[in-house]
XYZ file of N, CA, C and O in Angstrom:
500
model
N -9.941 -3.698 -25.963
C -9.439 -2.809 -25.037
C -10.651 -2.304 -24.265
O -11.578 -2.138 -24.550
N -10.204 -1.932 -22.958
C -11.104 -1.404 -22.029
C -10.837 0.043 -21.589
O -9.467 0.281 -21.535
N -11.682 0.961 -21.504
C -11.553 2.383 -21.164
C -12.135 2.461 -19.757
O -13.336 1.999 -19.625
N -11.470 3.150 -18.806
C -11.951 3.388 -17.451
C -12.061 4.910 -17.437
O -11.181 5.522 -17.586
N -13.278 5.231 -16.855
C -13.312 6.982 -16.745
C -13.709 7.152 -15.230
O -14.759 6.534 -14.790
N -13.003 7.842 -14.523
C -13.304 8.155 -13.223
C -14.019 9.555 -13.272
O -13.723 10.491 -14.059
N -14.783 9.841 -12.097
C -15.318 11.137 -11.816
C -15.489 11.070 -10.316
O -15.586 10.249 -9.623
N -15.927 12.508 -9.959
C -16.352 12.627 -8.764
C -15.337 13.279 -7.769
O -15.717 13.525 -6.675
N -14.190 13.573 -8.240
C -13.079 14.230 -7.530
C -13.434 15.746 -7.249
O -14.484 16.284 -7.691
N -12.688 16.272 -6.185
C -12.912 17.589 -5.997
C -12.317 18.142 -4.716
O -11.275 17.442 -4.238
N -12.519 19.268 -4.107
C -11.934 19.857 -3.085
C -12.907 19.957 -1.808
O -13.938 20.341 -2.046
N -12.418 19.357 -0.567
C -13.398 19.458 0.462
C -12.486 19.754 1.534
O -11.280 19.732 1.723
N -13.099 20.011 2.853
C -12.500 20.289 3.985
C -12.196 19.165 4.694
O -12.913 18.086 4.604
N -11.388 18.989 5.717
C -11.139 17.724 6.593
C -12.343 17.466 7.113
O -13.044 18.290 7.748
N -12.663 15.998 7.323
C -13.830 15.606 7.820
C -15.103 15.572 6.649
O -16.159 14.966 7.101
N -14.814 15.955 5.613
C -15.806 15.922 4.565
C -16.013 14.754 3.977
O -15.228 13.748 4.042
N -16.749 14.412 2.851
C -16.996 13.358 2.042
C -16.952 13.598 0.576
O -17.356 14.618 0.219
N -16.611 12.516 0.018
C -16.733 12.544 -1.658
C -16.955 11.087 -2.007
O -16.683 10.242 -1.325
N -17.724 11.116 -3.235
C -17.977 9.735 -3.885
C -17.243 9.788 -5.180
O -17.662 10.478 -5.949
N -16.307 8.766 -5.320
C -15.879 8.456 -6.698
C -16.449 7.529 -7.352
O -16.868 6.542 -7.088
N -16.588 7.715 -8.613
C -16.964 6.561 -9.575
C -16.051 6.300 -10.620
O -15.409 7.293 -11.227
N -16.211 4.964 -11.060
C -15.300 4.481 -12.159
C -16.083 3.777 -13.122
O -16.570 2.560 -12.722
N -16.306 4.079 -14.252
C -17.388 3.556 -15.245
C -16.435 2.945 -16.320
O -15.409 3.483 -16.998
N -16.530 1.667 -16.704
C -15.860 0.795 -17.616
C -16.573 0.728 -18.828
O -17.804 0.834 -19.009
N -15.995 0.674 -19.923
C -16.526 0.528 -21.272
C -17.332 -0.791 -21.581
O -18.024 -0.909 -22.580
N -17.066 -1.825 -20.671
C -17.690 -3.025 -20.803
C -17.735 -3.715 -19.387
O -17.198 -3.098 -18.561
N -18.616 -4.793 -19.196
C -18.883 -5.411 -18.094
C -17.437 -5.947 -17.593
O -16.902 -6.716 -18.472
N -16.903 -5.769 -16.451
C -15.730 -6.373 -16.005
C -16.163 -7.600 -15.062
O -16.475 -7.396 -13.965
N -16.012 -8.710 -15.638
C -16.425 -9.865 -15.022
C -15.229 -10.709 -14.540
O -14.192 -10.847 -15.293
N -15.214 -10.922 -13.188
C -13.950 -11.587 -12.555
C -12.637 -10.911 -12.656
O -11.695 -11.424 -12.970
N -12.693 -9.527 -12.574
C -11.528 -8.673 -12.477
C -11.624 -8.193 -11.064
O -12.505 -7.993 -10.144
N -10.392 -7.751 -10.678
C -10.330 -6.874 -9.369
C -10.367 -5.512 -9.898
O -9.256 -4.979 -10.739
N -11.279 -4.599 -9.237
C -11.385 -3.249 -9.665
C -10.988 -2.429 -8.549
O -11.385 -2.699 -7.254
N -9.857 -1.732 -8.705
C -9.130 -1.131 -7.665
C -8.928 0.330 -7.823
O -8.821 0.739 -8.846
N -8.957 0.903 -6.521
C -8.684 2.530 -6.507
C -7.144 2.651 -6.006
O -6.865 2.026 -4.908
N -6.414 3.306 -6.837
C -5.150 3.678 -6.408
C -5.081 5.272 -6.104
O -6.004 5.912 -6.581
N -4.293 5.791 -5.301
C -3.901 7.151 -5.306
C -2.411 7.548 -5.317
O -1.679 6.709 -5.004
N -2.192 8.788 -5.774
C -0.818 9.411 -5.873
C -0.808 10.586 -5.363
O -1.412 11.542 -5.962
N 0.003 10.868 -4.208
C 0.192 12.271 -3.749
C 1.425 12.687 -4.458
O 2.302 11.928 -4.785
N 1.459 14.087 -4.611
C 2.641 14.688 -4.985
C 4.133 14.070 -4.667
O 4.210 14.142 -3.296
N 4.964 13.649 -5.275
C 6.150 13.281 -4.928
C 6.246 11.820 -4.167
O 7.316 11.365 -3.821
N 5.098 11.036 -4.201
C 5.198 9.846 -3.636
C 4.733 8.764 -4.679
O 4.069 9.076 -5.813
N 4.849 7.481 -4.433
C 4.573 6.377 -5.387
C 3.060 6.160 -5.267
O 2.173 6.523 -4.305
N 2.472 5.576 -6.333
C 1.257 5.241 -6.453
C 0.783 4.102 -5.463
O 1.490 3.211 -5.400
N -0.222 4.157 -4.573
C -0.586 3.099 -3.566
C -2.003 2.698 -3.752
O -2.698 3.523 -4.158
N -2.216 1.346 -3.512
C -3.485 0.779 -3.511
C -4.268 1.313 -2.378
O -3.762 1.333 -1.105
N -5.611 1.552 -2.575
C -6.421 2.230 -1.593
C -7.581 1.074 -1.134
O -7.736 0.839 -0.076
N -8.136 0.675 -2.130
C -9.404 -0.344 -1.874
C -9.576 -1.065 -3.151
O -9.428 -0.595 -4.309
N -10.020 -2.250 -3.055
C -10.391 -3.086 -4.281
C -11.457 -3.952 -4.026
O -11.835 -4.246 -2.726
N -12.125 -4.273 -4.994
C -13.438 -5.223 -4.991
C -13.320 -6.117 -6.204
O -12.880 -5.862 -7.260
N -13.701 -7.505 -5.777
C -13.717 -8.435 -6.863
C -14.933 -8.451 -7.479
O -15.933 -8.679 -6.924
N -14.977 -8.490 -8.882
C -16.246 -8.531 -9.367
C -16.659 -9.913 -9.798
O -17.805 -10.141 -10.519
N -16.178 -11.085 -9.349
C -16.788 -12.453 -9.487
C -17.703 -12.574 -8.358
O -18.238 -11.606 -7.563
N -18.103 -13.761 -8.157
C -19.264 -14.028 -7.228
C -19.053 -13.642 -5.802
O -20.020 -13.272 -5.151
N -17.936 -14.072 -5.461
C -17.812 -13.712 -3.850
C -17.681 -12.290 -3.397
O -17.821 -11.904 -2.406
N -17.361 -11.463 -4.446
C -17.224 -9.837 -4.295
C -16.330 -9.371 -3.222
O -16.819 -8.514 -2.389
N -15.133 -10.106 -2.879
C -14.385 -9.642 -1.811
C -13.952 -8.173 -1.849
O -13.533 -7.709 -2.862
N -13.820 -7.652 -0.793
C -13.284 -6.240 -0.847
C -12.089 -6.071 0.146
O -12.216 -6.886 1.244
N -11.123 -5.346 -0.074
C -9.929 -5.080 0.760
C -9.609 -3.683 0.567
O -9.915 -2.958 -0.330
N -8.961 -3.198 1.824
C -8.640 -1.997 2.006
C -7.283 -1.754 2.666
O -6.663 -2.550 3.334
N -6.671 -0.589 2.330
C -5.475 -0.256 2.919
C -5.816 0.113 4.361
O -6.843 0.660 4.496
N -4.700 -0.025 5.265
C -5.043 0.209 6.657
C -5.344 1.776 6.879
O -6.175 2.015 7.764
N -4.912 2.458 6.231
C -4.924 3.911 6.343
C -6.373 4.431 6.070
O -6.808 5.477 6.319
N -7.079 3.550 5.139
C -8.494 4.049 4.966
C -9.894 3.175 5.630
O -10.872 3.452 5.368
N -9.302 2.233 6.079
C -10.217 1.236 6.729
C -11.094 1.897 7.709
O -10.597 2.441 8.729
N -12.442 1.741 7.514
C -13.304 2.270 8.308
C -13.922 3.804 7.866
O -14.811 4.282 8.454
N -13.211 4.359 6.961
C -13.571 5.587 6.486
C -14.022 5.280 4.948
O -14.901 6.243 4.671
N -13.414 4.558 4.329
C -13.682 4.433 2.838
C -14.658 3.160 2.509
O -14.315 1.926 3.196
N -15.406 3.093 1.520
C -16.153 1.961 1.228
C -16.142 1.701 -0.133
O -16.609 2.624 -0.913
N -15.867 0.604 -0.811
C -15.899 0.431 -2.238
C -17.083 -0.491 -2.401
O -17.343 -1.385 -1.642
N -17.648 -0.161 -3.570
C -18.878 -0.977 -4.082
C -18.798 -1.004 -5.458
O -18.323 -0.293 -6.189
N -19.726 -1.937 -5.986
C -19.980 -2.021 -7.622
C -21.599 -2.201 -7.820
O -22.226 -2.341 -6.958
N -21.705 -1.906 -9.085
C -23.138 -1.990 -9.516
C -23.361 -3.535 -9.984
O -22.364 -4.060 -10.311
N -24.632 -3.904 -10.088
C -24.988 -5.327 -10.512
C -24.461 -5.585 -11.987
O -24.137 -6.665 -12.358
N -24.323 -4.587 -12.728
C -23.942 -4.694 -14.260
C -22.500 -5.036 -14.207
O -21.936 -5.221 -15.354
N -21.712 -4.534 -13.130
C -20.314 -4.631 -13.035
C -19.862 -3.831 -14.005
O -18.565 -4.059 -14.572
N -20.274 -2.665 -14.324
C -19.535 -1.818 -15.144
C -19.129 -0.512 -14.318
O -18.280 0.173 -14.931
N -19.565 -0.379 -12.972
C -19.159 0.963 -12.359
C -18.769 0.545 -10.966
O -19.568 -0.401 -10.411
N -17.852 1.103 -10.544
C -17.222 0.915 -8.978
C -17.314 2.241 -8.456
O -16.793 3.257 -9.075
N -17.748 2.202 -7.059
C -17.755 3.502 -6.408
C -16.676 3.385 -5.240
O -16.491 2.335 -4.685
N -16.165 4.537 -4.918
C -15.470 4.844 -3.594
C -16.160 5.880 -2.873
O -15.919 6.934 -3.142
N -16.733 5.382 -1.718
C -17.263 6.415 -0.774
C -16.280 6.800 0.017
O -15.704 5.687 0.977
N -15.991 7.972 0.337
C -14.789 8.539 1.178
C -15.401 9.364 2.117
O -16.272 10.446 1.887
N -15.382 9.017 3.381
C -15.889 9.924 4.512
C -14.753 10.261 5.502
O -13.759 9.580 5.484
N -14.987 11.200 6.330
C -13.987 11.582 7.338
C -12.653 11.755 6.672
O -11.640 11.468 7.244
N -12.647 12.538 5.496
C -11.531 12.868 4.888
C -10.433 13.403 5.631
O -10.843 14.495 6.078
N -9.153 13.173 5.331
C -7.929 13.962 6.068
C -7.194 14.362 4.894
O -7.060 14.151 3.773
N -6.288 15.561 5.441
C -5.429 16.175 4.296
C -4.388 15.114 3.632
O -4.150 15.258 2.538
N -4.125 14.111 4.226
C -3.050 13.052 3.880
C -3.942 12.159 2.867
O -3.221 11.338 2.071
N -5.207 12.338 2.540
C -5.962 11.660 1.510
C -5.752 12.431 0.217
O -6.204 11.731 -0.721
N -5.217 13.474 0.191
C -4.940 14.312 -1.057
C -4.211 13.429 -1.994
O -3.221 12.854 -1.748
N -4.704 13.464 -3.128
C -3.976 12.985 -4.336
C -4.890 12.810 -5.567
O -5.902 13.264 -5.541
N -4.129 12.195 -6.639
C -4.922 11.858 -7.712
C -5.256 10.411 -7.438
O -4.479 9.467 -7.248
N -6.685 10.011 -7.715
C -7.170 8.744 -7.496
C -7.305 8.178 -8.926
O -8.036 8.956 -9.800
N -6.806 6.949 -9.069
C -6.943 6.188 -10.153
C -7.752 4.861 -10.012
O -7.626 4.317 -9.042
N -8.517 4.628 -11.047
C -9.374 3.331 -11.038
C -8.306 2.455 -12.066
O -7.843 2.732 -13.068
N -8.261 1.211 -11.585
C -7.606 0.180 -12.470
C -8.338 -1.071 -12.293
O -8.936 -1.490 -11.501
N -8.112 -1.936 -13.433
C -8.760 -3.277 -13.704
C -7.748 -4.308 -13.845
O -6.761 -4.103 -14.692
N -7.490 -5.386 -13.166
C -6.563 -6.429 -13.327
C -7.104 -7.578 -12.738
O -8.154 -7.826 -12.283
N -6.031 -8.593 -12.924
C -6.286 -10.075 -12.303
C -5.216 -10.508 -11.365
O -4.628 -11.541 -11.592
N -4.972 -9.877 -10.429
C -3.944 -10.221 -9.197
C -4.640 -11.235 -8.530
O -5.895 -11.512 -8.401
N -3.724 -11.873 -7.739
C -4.080 -12.788 -6.601
C -4.543 -11.808 -5.510
O -4.140 -10.688 -5.280
N -5.319 -12.416 -4.564
C -5.860 -11.517 -3.338
C -4.618 -10.891 -2.673
O -4.825 -9.631 -2.229
N -3.386 -11.397 -2.352
C -2.518 -10.971 -1.573
C -1.655 -9.836 -2.412
O -0.766 -9.409 -1.754
N -1.960 -9.676 -3.618
C -1.131 -8.816 -4.427
C -2.089 -7.582 -5.199
O -1.774 -6.976 -6.108
N -3.265 -7.561 -4.342
C -4.234 -6.597 -5.082
C -3.701 -5.129 -5.161
O -4.279 -4.418 -5.946
N -2.789 -4.767 -4.278
C -2.288 -3.283 -4.018
C -1.161 -3.023 -5.130
O -0.744 -1.987 -4.981
N -0.783 -4.111 -5.836
C 0.522 -3.802 -6.560
C 0.042 -3.157 -8.059
O -0.567 -3.783 -8.682
N 0.842 -2.118 -8.129
C 0.458 -1.335 -9.489
C 0.682 -2.324 -10.571
O -0.029 -2.196 -11.662
N 1.850 -3.056 -10.454
C 2.081 -3.674 -11.694
C 1.316 -5.015 -11.947
O 1.437 -5.852 -13.002
N 0.236 -5.270 -11.263
C -0.865 -6.349 -11.544
C -1.859 -5.938 -12.351
O -2.752 -6.719 -12.655
N -1.841 -4.546 -12.734
C -3.053 -4.066 -13.475
C -2.764 -3.734 -14.876
O -1.853 -3.197 -15.333
N -3.795 -4.081 -15.752
C -3.683 -3.852 -17.130
C -4.313 -2.699 -17.492
O -3.822 -1.957 -18.440
N -5.516 -2.252 -16.864
C -6.405 -1.150 -17.560
C -6.305 0.123 -16.364
O -6.627 -0.348 -15.268
N -6.145 1.265 -16.868
C -6.229 2.338 -16.046
C -6.986 3.575 -16.579
O -7.162 3.746 -17.788
N -7.526 4.294 -15.733
C -8.282 5.378 -16.026
C -7.129 6.545 -15.956
O -5.983 6.450 -15.714
N -7.730 7.816 -16.179
C -6.818 8.905 -16.341
C -6.706 9.656 -15.012
O -6.009 10.446 -14.968
N -7.496 9.330 -14.025
C -7.268 9.891 -12.723
C -8.455 11.020 -12.371
O -8.659 11.733 -13.421
N -8.444 11.204 -11.261
C -9.333 12.403 -10.761
C -8.739 12.863 -9.386
O -8.211 12.109 -8.626
N -8.727 14.270 -9.441
C -7.993 14.958 -8.177
C -8.868 14.980 -6.956
O -10.104 15.443 -7.187
N -8.327 14.497 -5.898
C -8.973 14.906 -4.589
C -8.020 15.697 -3.722
O -6.725 15.422 -3.592
N -8.478 16.777 -3.246
C -7.851 17.652 -2.425
C -8.606 17.958 -1.057
O -9.804 18.274 -1.110
N -8.030 17.558 -0.122
C -8.619 17.699 1.283
C -7.735 18.843 2.032
O -6.508 18.775 2.446
N -8.325 19.988 2.477
C -7.659 21.145 3.390
C -8.031 20.950 4.644
O -9.049 20.478 4.928
N -7.010 21.324 5.330
C -7.152 21.172 6.894
C -7.829 22.485 7.464
O -8.068 23.475 6.748
């Protein structure tokens, strides 16, 4: 069993920045490590993903491309989400997940086996 623990959430004003961290209880080799978010009353949506295999591919939802950057540490236990130029619509609970989807299904909730408990991000206007 794998435990994922997120940290780094908080409250910021629009235009501000936050960095989220997700630490796994073991090295996650050849997994997609993905950040999802869920706003009140909305479905959980994929924000960004990074593959922990050799190619290290990263993909982003169009709404965050150019503002968010996902990265990983060399030990493959921690994944980061650097969020800049935050907007009120970025508000929600951010979850870290690990799974083995294909590239074109990285954003699907049902493709992931392991989930963290979530961390709240609130962006005020």
